Amino acid sequence: MRNSERKLNKALDYLKNLKLGDAVYNSKIQRLYLQIFESKNLILEIERFADAYSFDQNTPENGFFSVIDIFLIAMSRALKACDKPSGIWRLFMTKNRQIRNLQTHTEILDNFIKMFRTLIEINAKSSGSKSLINDTGNYDNLITKTYNDINIASFYGQNIGFHHTSPTRFQSRFLTIAIASFAEFYYSNRNIFVRLLGIPLSFLKFTIWPEECGRRSEQLIRNSDVDFFSFGMQAFTMKISCFIQNFLSHRLQVNKMIKISPEPIQIESTKFNGKIEIPIPSSHINVRPIPCHLLSAKARDGMVGERSKNEPSKYLIIHTHGGGFYTHTTESHEVYLREWAVKLDVPILSIEYSLAPNAPFPRALEEIFYVYCWALKSGKLLGTTAEKILLVGDSAGANLNTAMMIKCIENGVKVPQCMLSIYGLFLSNYSAIPSMMMGYMDVFLTYAHLMRIFKTYAGHFKIQKRTGKMPIALKTEFSDVIPKNHLMSPIFASKEILSQFPSVVLLTTVLDPCMDENIEMAKKLRAAGVNIKLTVLHDLVHGFLHLVRICKRSSAGSATCVKHMKELLAIE
């Protein structure tokens, strides 16, 4: 039973009884009261229909409820901003500064009122289907129109990550300021030394003046292409992750890169009554050996390059990393893979597939299918008999794994025995999905970034030489049509195909812009008769696995993943 109405009534009573001040302060309080009053009516209307979109009674979460819950957090912060400062804070909180704070909070609540109206309209247009995915293929949908209508800067100024828990809020603030500072380097034609010097100066500026950081962040989010974010991810996220894992992560006996040569593979097929030849990956770029990362807590007999008397494992985990199809490597995900290798005592093969925009769909899928078929025949080199194979993927990696499962079914190739998908991206297409509103205020996966991921993976992004200027704005950028391909967007797979899936666990979070895709994918798998489990975690963001060594909640989320993997593999 939700208690939104009680919280809203309590907030309205508080504002009614608040001791008033001067005319400017009073006008802000009055505006805040009217915003909460209007929001109350909209929220109660949404809560009347939102339950029908959930997976089941035990998993009541969905995008409608997430937007409401985040509003309640924003409202609570706005009410705290109404209080007169006491103690030492009086020295820092001037009257003008308090008014500015209240103004920022009311701007955020204005955003939510527009979002609530959109959610009500989405429900009205769902035609009773109660599907969380609507208006697919149309970029100019309700979610995009609302995104272009709200004040994004208010989410990225002094209130960066306001809806996150304390550790994640600090990381969100740091990452936002770092990206804004890095942009001063990236979008500049000055001397390289001047540009490098400008990064710490910009970081200081954006730390002292968060409103300026908010305006710069909005400009970057709306206008920057994937090239900027890819460069930034490689320069910051991956390097920081690698630095942390070198000092804090578990030590493994086997932690090496291997390369799988592109040679013809013959494999059994039940569909074609014999063997089929698996095509060598060749789309878009030249044929190349496929790098893979082999991780194991201990060396095992037969494992490539190792001598050991330890028996081969019965199990194998094949991991496909996320990164929006265009960034990250197996190394940048090693921080949690090492932990899994130790806790599960199972060899992990993580695939370093080719990335867009140089190698868009279907190149990565071709490589993952090829590596899987190779592993079926060459398990001994990985220290396993491959009796039970578990597919694990996060974000874009979950998309690729699911598409690979479909390819196995379509070609009559033996499917893996089980699959775990973590905050999976199952729809690589424009759509009016309520949880996408999380991307309006998310630092780790913004709405504009998601749209560009779809475009890049579909092969519509053209690599351009950097000129020191930002590219075309988001609202005029997406004229290309993305096909409804079930291998690009596995949620379009037929019931007949889905019915042949093994046991599946889908794990997402209430703050994940992709949450509703996971809910709808779970519904489709359940309708197809698949043994499916949906887990929705709270207080965690999309990409939380990268924070396992520096955030307790993320570490607990990783432990939940380990628990699910043990259940799927039937490991005690």
XYZ file of C-alpha atoms in Angstrom:
572
model
C 0.000 0.000 0.000
C 1.531 3.315 -1.080
C 1.413 6.319 1.238
C 1.916 9.107 -1.297
C -1.333 10.849 -0.350
C -0.357 11.012 3.321
C 3.043 12.514 2.483
C 1.491 15.069 0.146
C -1.135 16.118 2.710
C 1.553 16.442 5.362
C 3.598 18.678 3.045
C 0.587 20.902 2.326
C -0.194 21.225 6.050
C 3.434 22.149 6.734
C 3.357 24.952 4.160
C 0.018 26.229 5.483
C 1.482 26.593 8.976
C 4.868 27.944 7.890
C 5.826 31.300 9.366
C 5.942 33.768 6.496
C 8.646 36.304 5.728
C 9.052 39.042 3.141
C 7.072 39.293 -0.109
C 9.631 37.430 -2.266
C 9.930 34.534 0.188
C 6.142 34.358 0.569
C 5.643 34.196 -3.210
C 8.022 31.221 -3.439
C 6.199 29.417 -0.622
C 2.852 30.077 -2.277
C 4.146 28.755 -5.582
C 5.489 25.654 -3.864
C 2.109 25.057 -2.203
C 0.267 25.301 -5.513
C 2.762 22.947 -7.185
C 2.331 20.275 -4.525
C -1.463 20.691 -4.580
C -1.559 20.220 -8.366
C 0.914 17.315 -8.172
C -1.266 15.604 -5.564
C -4.221 15.430 -7.935
C -2.038 14.161 -10.796
C -0.292 11.552 -8.613
C -3.543 10.148 -7.259
C -4.814 9.777 -10.819
C -1.625 7.950 -11.893
C -1.717 5.621 -8.884
C -5.227 4.527 -9.850
C -3.951 2.864 -13.041
C -0.196 2.302 -12.503
C -0.543 -1.055 -10.700
C -1.907 -2.665 -13.865
C 1.473 -2.171 -15.580
C 3.543 -4.054 -12.969
C 4.922 -7.574 -13.443
C 3.062 -9.035 -10.452
C 2.003 -8.221 -6.889
C 5.410 -9.199 -5.525
C 7.155 -6.909 -8.016
C 4.971 -3.773 -8.038
C 7.610 -1.411 -9.424
C 7.355 0.331 -12.797
C 8.240 3.661 -14.417
C 5.018 5.356 -13.286
C 5.784 4.674 -9.630
C 9.475 5.582 -9.996
C 8.616 9.073 -11.240
C 6.229 9.542 -8.286
C 8.808 8.318 -5.762
C 11.480 10.661 -7.115
C 9.010 13.567 -6.984
C 8.430 12.833 -3.277
C 12.203 13.035 -2.709
C 12.350 16.343 -4.602
C 9.394 17.637 -2.573
C 11.087 16.704 0.697
C 14.219 18.600 -0.303
C 12.120 21.606 -1.325
C 10.427 21.657 2.098
C 13.805 21.580 3.841
C 14.844 24.585 1.743
C 11.905 26.510 3.260
C 13.364 26.286 6.768
C 15.190 29.275 8.179
C 18.887 28.368 8.617
C 20.054 27.942 12.205
C 23.390 27.682 13.962
C 26.552 28.030 11.908
C 24.566 27.731 8.634
C 23.313 31.281 9.182
C 26.785 32.479 8.215
C 26.541 30.823 4.787
C 22.822 30.825 3.945
C 21.975 34.419 3.127
C 18.424 35.467 2.363
C 19.174 35.797 -1.355
C 20.803 32.378 -1.451
C 17.783 30.773 0.208
C 15.506 32.398 -2.382
C 17.730 31.035 -5.173
C 17.563 27.575 -3.608
C 13.781 27.724 -3.436
C 13.673 28.885 -7.050
C 15.734 25.862 -8.135
C 13.467 23.470 -6.239
C 10.304 24.970 -7.714
C 11.827 24.605 -11.204
C 12.338 20.899 -10.514
C 8.748 20.497 -9.326
C 7.546 22.281 -12.461
C 9.389 19.605 -14.453
C 7.595 16.849 -12.558
C 4.156 18.373 -13.160
C 4.840 18.216 -16.915
C 6.089 14.651 -16.521
C 2.937 13.606 -14.614
C 0.711 15.019 -17.346
C 2.687 13.058 -19.926
C 2.347 9.819 -17.938
C -1.421 10.277 -17.809
C -1.472 10.844 -21.568
C 0.666 7.727 -22.166
C -1.837 5.647 -20.208
C -4.729 7.143 -22.199
C -2.986 6.223 -25.466
C -2.138 2.660 -24.421
C -5.618 1.570 -25.590
C -6.049 -0.713 -22.598
C -3.055 -2.886 -23.526
C -1.246 -1.971 -20.284
C 2.056 -2.250 -22.123
C 4.884 -0.027 -20.917
C 6.227 0.255 -24.475
C 4.234 2.499 -26.811
C 4.639 4.475 -30.038
C 7.740 2.472 -31.020
C 9.793 3.756 -33.936
C 8.626 7.348 -33.509
C 11.309 9.647 -32.140
C 8.857 12.533 -31.831
C 6.860 10.739 -29.119
C 5.450 12.000 -25.824
C 8.601 11.226 -23.821
C 10.790 13.196 -26.238
C 8.367 16.132 -26.434
C 8.336 16.383 -22.646
C 12.125 16.130 -22.542
C 12.417 19.062 -24.924
C 9.908 21.047 -22.850
C 11.406 20.775 -19.363
C 14.326 22.602 -17.734
C 17.061 19.951 -17.692
C 19.600 22.341 -16.122
C 17.683 22.328 -12.829
C 18.499 18.612 -12.424
C 22.237 19.117 -13.006
C 23.041 22.203 -10.935
C 23.156 22.165 -7.147
C 20.687 19.247 -7.123
C 22.819 16.766 -9.074
C 21.810 13.241 -8.098
C 19.277 14.507 -5.527
C 17.358 11.210 -5.826
C 20.412 9.029 -5.148
C 21.704 7.750 -1.822
C 24.635 9.636 -0.284
C 27.592 7.661 -1.750
C 26.088 7.573 -5.251
C 25.078 11.254 -4.982
C 28.722 12.206 -4.402
C 29.832 10.096 -7.365
C 27.087 11.633 -9.530
C 28.228 15.134 -8.604
C 31.875 14.304 -9.238
C 31.114 12.682 -12.603
C 28.891 15.558 -13.767
C 31.481 18.190 -12.862
C 34.262 16.065 -14.413
C 32.359 15.687 -17.714
C 31.534 19.404 -17.839
C 35.208 20.216 -17.164
C 36.398 17.698 -19.731
C 34.159 19.375 -22.327
C 36.185 22.563 -21.915
C 39.173 20.529 -23.104
C 37.370 18.533 -25.785
C 35.526 21.385 -27.483
C 38.472 23.768 -27.679
C 40.955 24.642 -30.403
C 43.512 26.140 -28.051
C 47.032 24.906 -27.403
C 47.046 21.458 -25.784
C 48.793 22.726 -22.624
C 46.271 25.538 -22.194
C 43.440 23.045 -22.635
C 44.908 20.657 -20.053
C 45.380 23.491 -17.577
C 41.766 24.488 -18.132
C 40.413 21.142 -16.848
C 41.215 21.691 -13.113
C 40.257 25.366 -13.371
C 36.919 24.422 -14.921
C 36.408 21.749 -12.254
C 36.908 24.397 -9.560
C 34.539 26.808 -11.335
C 31.756 24.234 -11.679
C 32.191 23.147 -8.052
C 31.835 26.715 -6.746
C 29.017 27.677 -9.137
C 26.777 24.600 -9.539
C 24.191 26.560 -11.556
C 26.849 27.148 -14.215
C 27.591 23.410 -14.158
C 23.876 22.738 -14.679
C 23.690 25.018 -17.720
C 26.853 23.515 -19.218
C 25.630 19.966 -18.528
C 22.317 20.657 -20.261
C 24.181 21.978 -23.289
C 26.384 18.876 -23.386
C 23.540 16.402 -22.832
C 21.344 17.892 -25.521
C 24.052 18.535 -28.117
C 27.102 16.276 -27.683
C 27.424 13.160 -29.835
C 28.555 9.671 -28.828
C 32.109 10.504 -29.893
C 32.410 12.921 -26.983
C 30.955 10.490 -24.438
C 33.031 7.592 -25.806
C 36.230 9.610 -25.491
C 35.226 10.756 -22.013
C 34.287 7.243 -20.866
C 37.593 5.839 -22.046
C 39.550 8.716 -20.482
C 37.740 8.786 -17.132
C 35.422 5.872 -16.336
C 37.572 3.037 -17.672
C 40.861 4.408 -16.337
C 39.401 5.114 -12.899
C 37.817 1.645 -12.803
C 41.110 0.001 -13.769
C 42.986 2.006 -11.163
C 40.583 0.938 -8.412
C 40.564 -2.727 -9.388
C 44.371 -2.943 -9.396
C 44.483 -2.009 -5.735
C 41.179 -3.200 -4.294
C 39.973 -6.169 -6.322
C 40.482 -9.890 -5.760
C 43.611 -11.554 -7.102
C 43.138 -14.409 -9.561
C 45.427 -17.237 -10.626
C 44.195 -16.826 -14.202
C 43.559 -13.378 -15.631
C 44.593 -13.185 -19.266
C 43.542 -12.124 -22.734
C 43.180 -14.802 -25.390
C 42.411 -14.349 -29.072
C 40.044 -16.607 -30.970
C 41.178 -17.015 -34.548
C 38.542 -16.484 -37.263
C 38.445 -20.008 -38.683
C 35.484 -22.052 -39.955
C 33.539 -23.808 -37.189
C 31.280 -26.808 -37.772
C 28.677 -27.381 -35.085
C 25.663 -29.642 -34.529
C 22.275 -28.273 -35.517
C 18.944 -29.867 -34.616
C 17.142 -27.695 -37.128
C 19.170 -28.749 -40.162
C 19.664 -32.423 -39.156
C 23.410 -32.316 -39.096
C 26.205 -29.811 -38.812
C 26.175 -26.195 -39.899
C 29.094 -23.861 -40.492
C 29.164 -20.778 -38.285
C 29.970 -17.704 -40.413
C 33.174 -15.840 -39.619
C 32.228 -12.317 -38.402
C 32.809 -9.952 -41.314
C 30.200 -7.150 -41.280
C 31.377 -3.532 -41.661
C 35.065 -4.023 -40.794
C 37.802 -6.497 -41.685
C 37.891 -10.026 -40.291
C 39.932 -10.093 -37.077
C 40.763 -12.413 -34.180
C 38.230 -11.900 -31.389
C 39.850 -10.911 -28.065
C 38.373 -12.495 -24.951
C 39.240 -12.132 -21.283
C 39.600 -15.377 -19.337
C 39.245 -15.051 -15.569
C 39.409 -17.869 -13.031
C 40.102 -18.021 -9.312
C 42.380 -20.987 -9.948
C 44.087 -22.665 -12.869
C 42.434 -25.834 -14.157
C 43.541 -28.828 -16.181
C 43.626 -28.075 -19.903
C 43.235 -24.326 -19.473
C 45.115 -22.469 -22.189
C 48.657 -21.606 -21.112
C 48.258 -23.242 -17.672
C 49.480 -26.419 -16.005
C 47.309 -27.621 -13.164
C 45.968 -30.772 -11.565
C 42.681 -29.070 -10.684
C 39.783 -30.724 -12.474
C 37.935 -28.752 -15.153
C 34.813 -27.018 -13.898
C 31.402 -28.314 -14.960
C 30.336 -24.722 -15.447
C 31.229 -21.792 -17.673
C 30.069 -18.183 -17.528
C 30.144 -16.279 -20.807
C 30.008 -12.562 -20.090
C 29.158 -9.762 -22.506
C 29.920 -6.274 -21.237
C 27.752 -3.183 -21.546
C 28.658 0.285 -22.735
C 25.948 1.258 -25.196
C 27.454 -0.872 -28.001
C 30.123 1.791 -28.572
C 32.355 2.031 -25.501
C 33.952 0.048 -22.639
C 36.042 -3.102 -22.743
C 36.298 -6.292 -20.721
C 39.017 -4.557 -18.678
C 36.641 -1.790 -17.572
C 34.261 -4.472 -16.211
C 36.977 -6.496 -14.530
C 36.366 -4.810 -11.174
C 33.283 -6.981 -10.544
C 34.218 -9.964 -12.740
C 37.170 -10.745 -10.485
C 34.846 -10.840 -7.486
C 32.432 -13.157 -9.295
C 35.259 -15.510 -10.360
C 36.288 -15.900 -6.713
C 32.825 -16.205 -5.167
C 31.533 -18.639 -7.793
C 34.771 -20.530 -8.489
C 33.716 -20.776 -12.133
C 35.775 -19.765 -15.200
C 34.492 -16.565 -16.832
C 35.006 -15.782 -20.504
C 34.313 -12.104 -21.197
C 34.042 -11.166 -24.879
C 35.670 -7.979 -26.185
C 33.460 -7.475 -29.206
C 33.870 -4.840 -31.930
C 32.267 -1.502 -31.130
C 30.083 0.950 -32.990
C 30.180 3.346 -34.751
C 32.948 1.608 -36.736
C 31.234 -1.760 -36.308
C 27.469 -1.261 -35.810
C 24.781 -3.955 -35.883
C 25.192 -6.860 -36.546
C 28.993 -7.143 -36.097
C 29.051 -7.487 -32.292
C 26.270 -10.098 -32.433
C 28.160 -12.078 -35.084
C 31.252 -12.173 -32.862
C 29.379 -13.211 -29.717
C 27.574 -16.016 -31.562
C 30.901 -17.151 -33.038
C 32.660 -17.145 -29.644
C 29.798 -19.068 -28.030
C 29.959 -21.773 -30.705
C 33.740 -21.904 -30.339
C 33.343 -22.334 -26.547
C 30.939 -25.260 -27.086
C 33.700 -27.100 -28.959
C 36.749 -25.797 -27.066
C 35.622 -25.762 -23.453
C 38.694 -27.640 -22.245
C 40.908 -24.691 -23.237
C 38.841 -22.620 -20.823
C 39.144 -25.103 -17.963
C 35.580 -26.394 -18.252
C 33.586 -29.317 -19.572
C 30.851 -26.763 -20.436
C 28.104 -29.034 -19.120
C 26.261 -25.948 -17.931
C 26.781 -22.562 -19.569
C 25.421 -19.366 -18.074
C 25.133 -16.216 -20.190
C 25.602 -12.995 -18.226
C 25.329 -9.526 -19.725
C 24.776 -6.019 -18.460
C 23.030 -3.197 -20.340
C 23.925 -3.508 -24.040
C 25.606 -6.821 -23.222
C 22.239 -8.202 -22.067
C 20.778 -7.171 -25.424
C 23.552 -8.972 -27.312
C 23.241 -12.124 -25.196
C 19.478 -12.285 -25.723
C 19.910 -11.761 -29.467
C 22.566 -14.482 -29.486
C 20.113 -16.839 -27.776
C 17.632 -16.107 -30.560
C 20.293 -16.872 -33.201
C 20.982 -20.218 -31.512
C 17.280 -21.098 -31.640
C 16.914 -19.983 -35.262
C 19.953 -22.050 -36.296
C 19.170 -25.117 -34.187
C 22.349 -24.666 -32.110
C 22.351 -25.888 -28.508
C 21.272 -22.986 -26.300
C 22.977 -22.087 -22.996
C 21.306 -23.628 -19.963
C 20.487 -20.290 -18.290
C 20.830 -16.510 -18.599
C 21.179 -13.528 -16.256
C 20.534 -10.068 -17.680
C 21.470 -7.034 -15.573
C 19.760 -3.700 -16.311
C 19.316 -4.944 -19.864
C 18.623 -2.826 -22.925
C 16.079 -4.893 -24.855
C 14.660 -2.197 -27.127
C 17.136 -0.380 -29.401
C 14.505 1.940 -30.793
C 12.620 5.131 -30.021
C 9.557 4.564 -27.846
C 7.330 6.231 -25.243
C 8.461 4.319 -22.134
C 7.695 5.839 -18.692
C 10.968 4.735 -17.079
C 12.874 6.637 -19.781
C 12.030 9.708 -17.707
C 14.742 8.529 -15.312
C 17.111 9.594 -18.080
C 15.945 13.205 -17.737
C 17.884 13.474 -14.479
C 20.328 10.542 -14.637
C 24.055 11.219 -14.761
C 25.105 7.729 -15.818
C 22.563 7.193 -18.631
C 20.808 10.329 -19.900
C 17.808 10.287 -22.212
C 19.668 12.045 -25.028
C 22.526 9.579 -24.655
C 20.118 6.654 -24.956
C 18.665 8.037 -28.182
C 22.147 8.383 -29.666
C 22.977 4.820 -28.608
C 20.061 3.573 -30.710
C 21.169 5.647 -33.677
C 24.811 4.562 -33.361
C 24.072 0.847 -33.043
C 21.754 1.033 -36.054
C 24.652 2.416 -38.113
C 23.259 5.922 -38.653
C 26.025 7.749 -36.803
C 28.763 9.164 -39.012
C 32.219 9.718 -37.547
C 33.199 13.362 -37.952
C 36.456 15.172 -37.454
C 36.461 17.283 -34.312
C 36.177 20.992 -35.091
C 36.003 22.481 -31.597
C 32.247 23.058 -32.025
C 29.306 21.034 -30.794
C 27.278 19.093 -33.375
C 23.626 19.601 -34.243
C 21.070 19.756 -31.417
C 19.132 16.655 -30.319
C 15.663 17.799 -31.372
C 16.716 18.101 -35.057
C 19.080 15.135 -35.133
C 16.912 12.019 -35.425
C 15.423 11.743 -38.873
C 16.646 8.172 -39.477
C 14.221 5.271 -39.097
C 15.486 2.383 -36.955
C 14.117 -0.988 -38.123
C 12.062 -3.179 -35.770
C 14.527 -6.040 -35.896
C 14.206 -8.772 -33.245
C 17.983 -9.286 -33.248
C 18.565 -5.566 -32.656
C 15.641 -5.264 -30.241
C 15.026 -8.737 -28.717
C 11.738 -7.605 -27.193
C 10.253 -7.983 -30.707
C 11.026 -11.725 -30.756
C 8.033 -13.975 -31.402
C 6.352 -16.054 -28.726
C 7.422 -19.189 -30.588
C 11.099 -18.236 -30.270
C 10.844 -17.010 -26.688
C 9.163 -20.264 -25.633
C 12.458 -22.065 -26.369
C 14.464 -19.918 -23.939
C 16.017 -21.606 -20.871
C 15.660 -20.279 -17.309
C 16.136 -16.504 -17.238
C 16.675 -13.932 -14.479
C 16.218 -10.258 -15.297
C 17.634 -7.773 -12.788
C 17.010 -4.042 -12.948
C 16.625 -1.046 -10.616
C 13.878 1.495 -9.918
C 16.209 4.282 -11.113
C 17.103 2.545 -14.383
C 15.799 4.243 -17.562
C 15.572 0.699 -19.009
C 13.493 -0.719 -16.130
C 10.211 -0.864 -18.057
C 11.873 -2.750 -20.925
C 12.914 -5.410 -18.402
C 9.380 -5.590 -17.018
C 7.867 -5.997 -20.487
C 10.517 -8.569 -21.476
C 9.715 -10.528 -18.309
C 5.996 -10.420 -19.165
C 6.662 -11.741 -22.674
C 8.873 -14.557 -21.382
C 6.268 -15.503 -18.774
C 3.547 -15.554 -21.440
C 5.760 -17.866 -23.512
C 6.015 -20.320 -20.621
C 9.646 -19.601 -19.723
C 10.941 -20.028 -16.157
C 11.471 -16.312 -15.531
C 12.370 -14.306 -12.425
C 12.362 -10.492 -12.288
C 14.309 -8.685 -9.558
C 14.015 -4.913 -9.125
C 16.578 -3.361 -6.778
C 16.140 -0.028 -5.009
C 18.541 2.918 -4.514
C 20.854 1.770 -7.315
C 21.558 3.294 -10.716
C 22.075 1.844 -14.181
C 25.715 0.738 -14.222
C 25.997 0.189 -10.460
C 28.355 -2.779 -10.951
C 31.176 -0.343 -11.765
C 30.910 1.006 -8.196
C 31.132 -2.290 -6.272
C 34.463 -1.485 -4.598
C 33.515 2.027 -3.497
C 29.794 1.813 -2.684
C 28.221 -0.611 -0.182
C 24.836 -0.614 -1.908
C 26.457 -1.445 -5.235
C 28.406 -4.225 -3.536
C 25.114 -5.583 -2.170
C 23.674 -5.395 -5.704
C 26.613 -7.427 -6.994
C 26.009 -9.970 -4.213
C 22.416 -10.303 -5.457
C 23.788 -11.063 -8.932
C 26.058 -13.753 -7.452
C 23.091 -15.239 -5.599
C 21.080 -15.467 -8.833
C 24.012 -17.034 -10.693
C 24.366 -19.700 -8.006
C 20.659 -20.466 -8.269
C 20.779 -20.704 -12.059
C 23.831 -22.969 -12.015
C 22.538 -24.905 -8.984
C 25.753 -24.198 -7.060
C 25.441 -24.505 -3.286
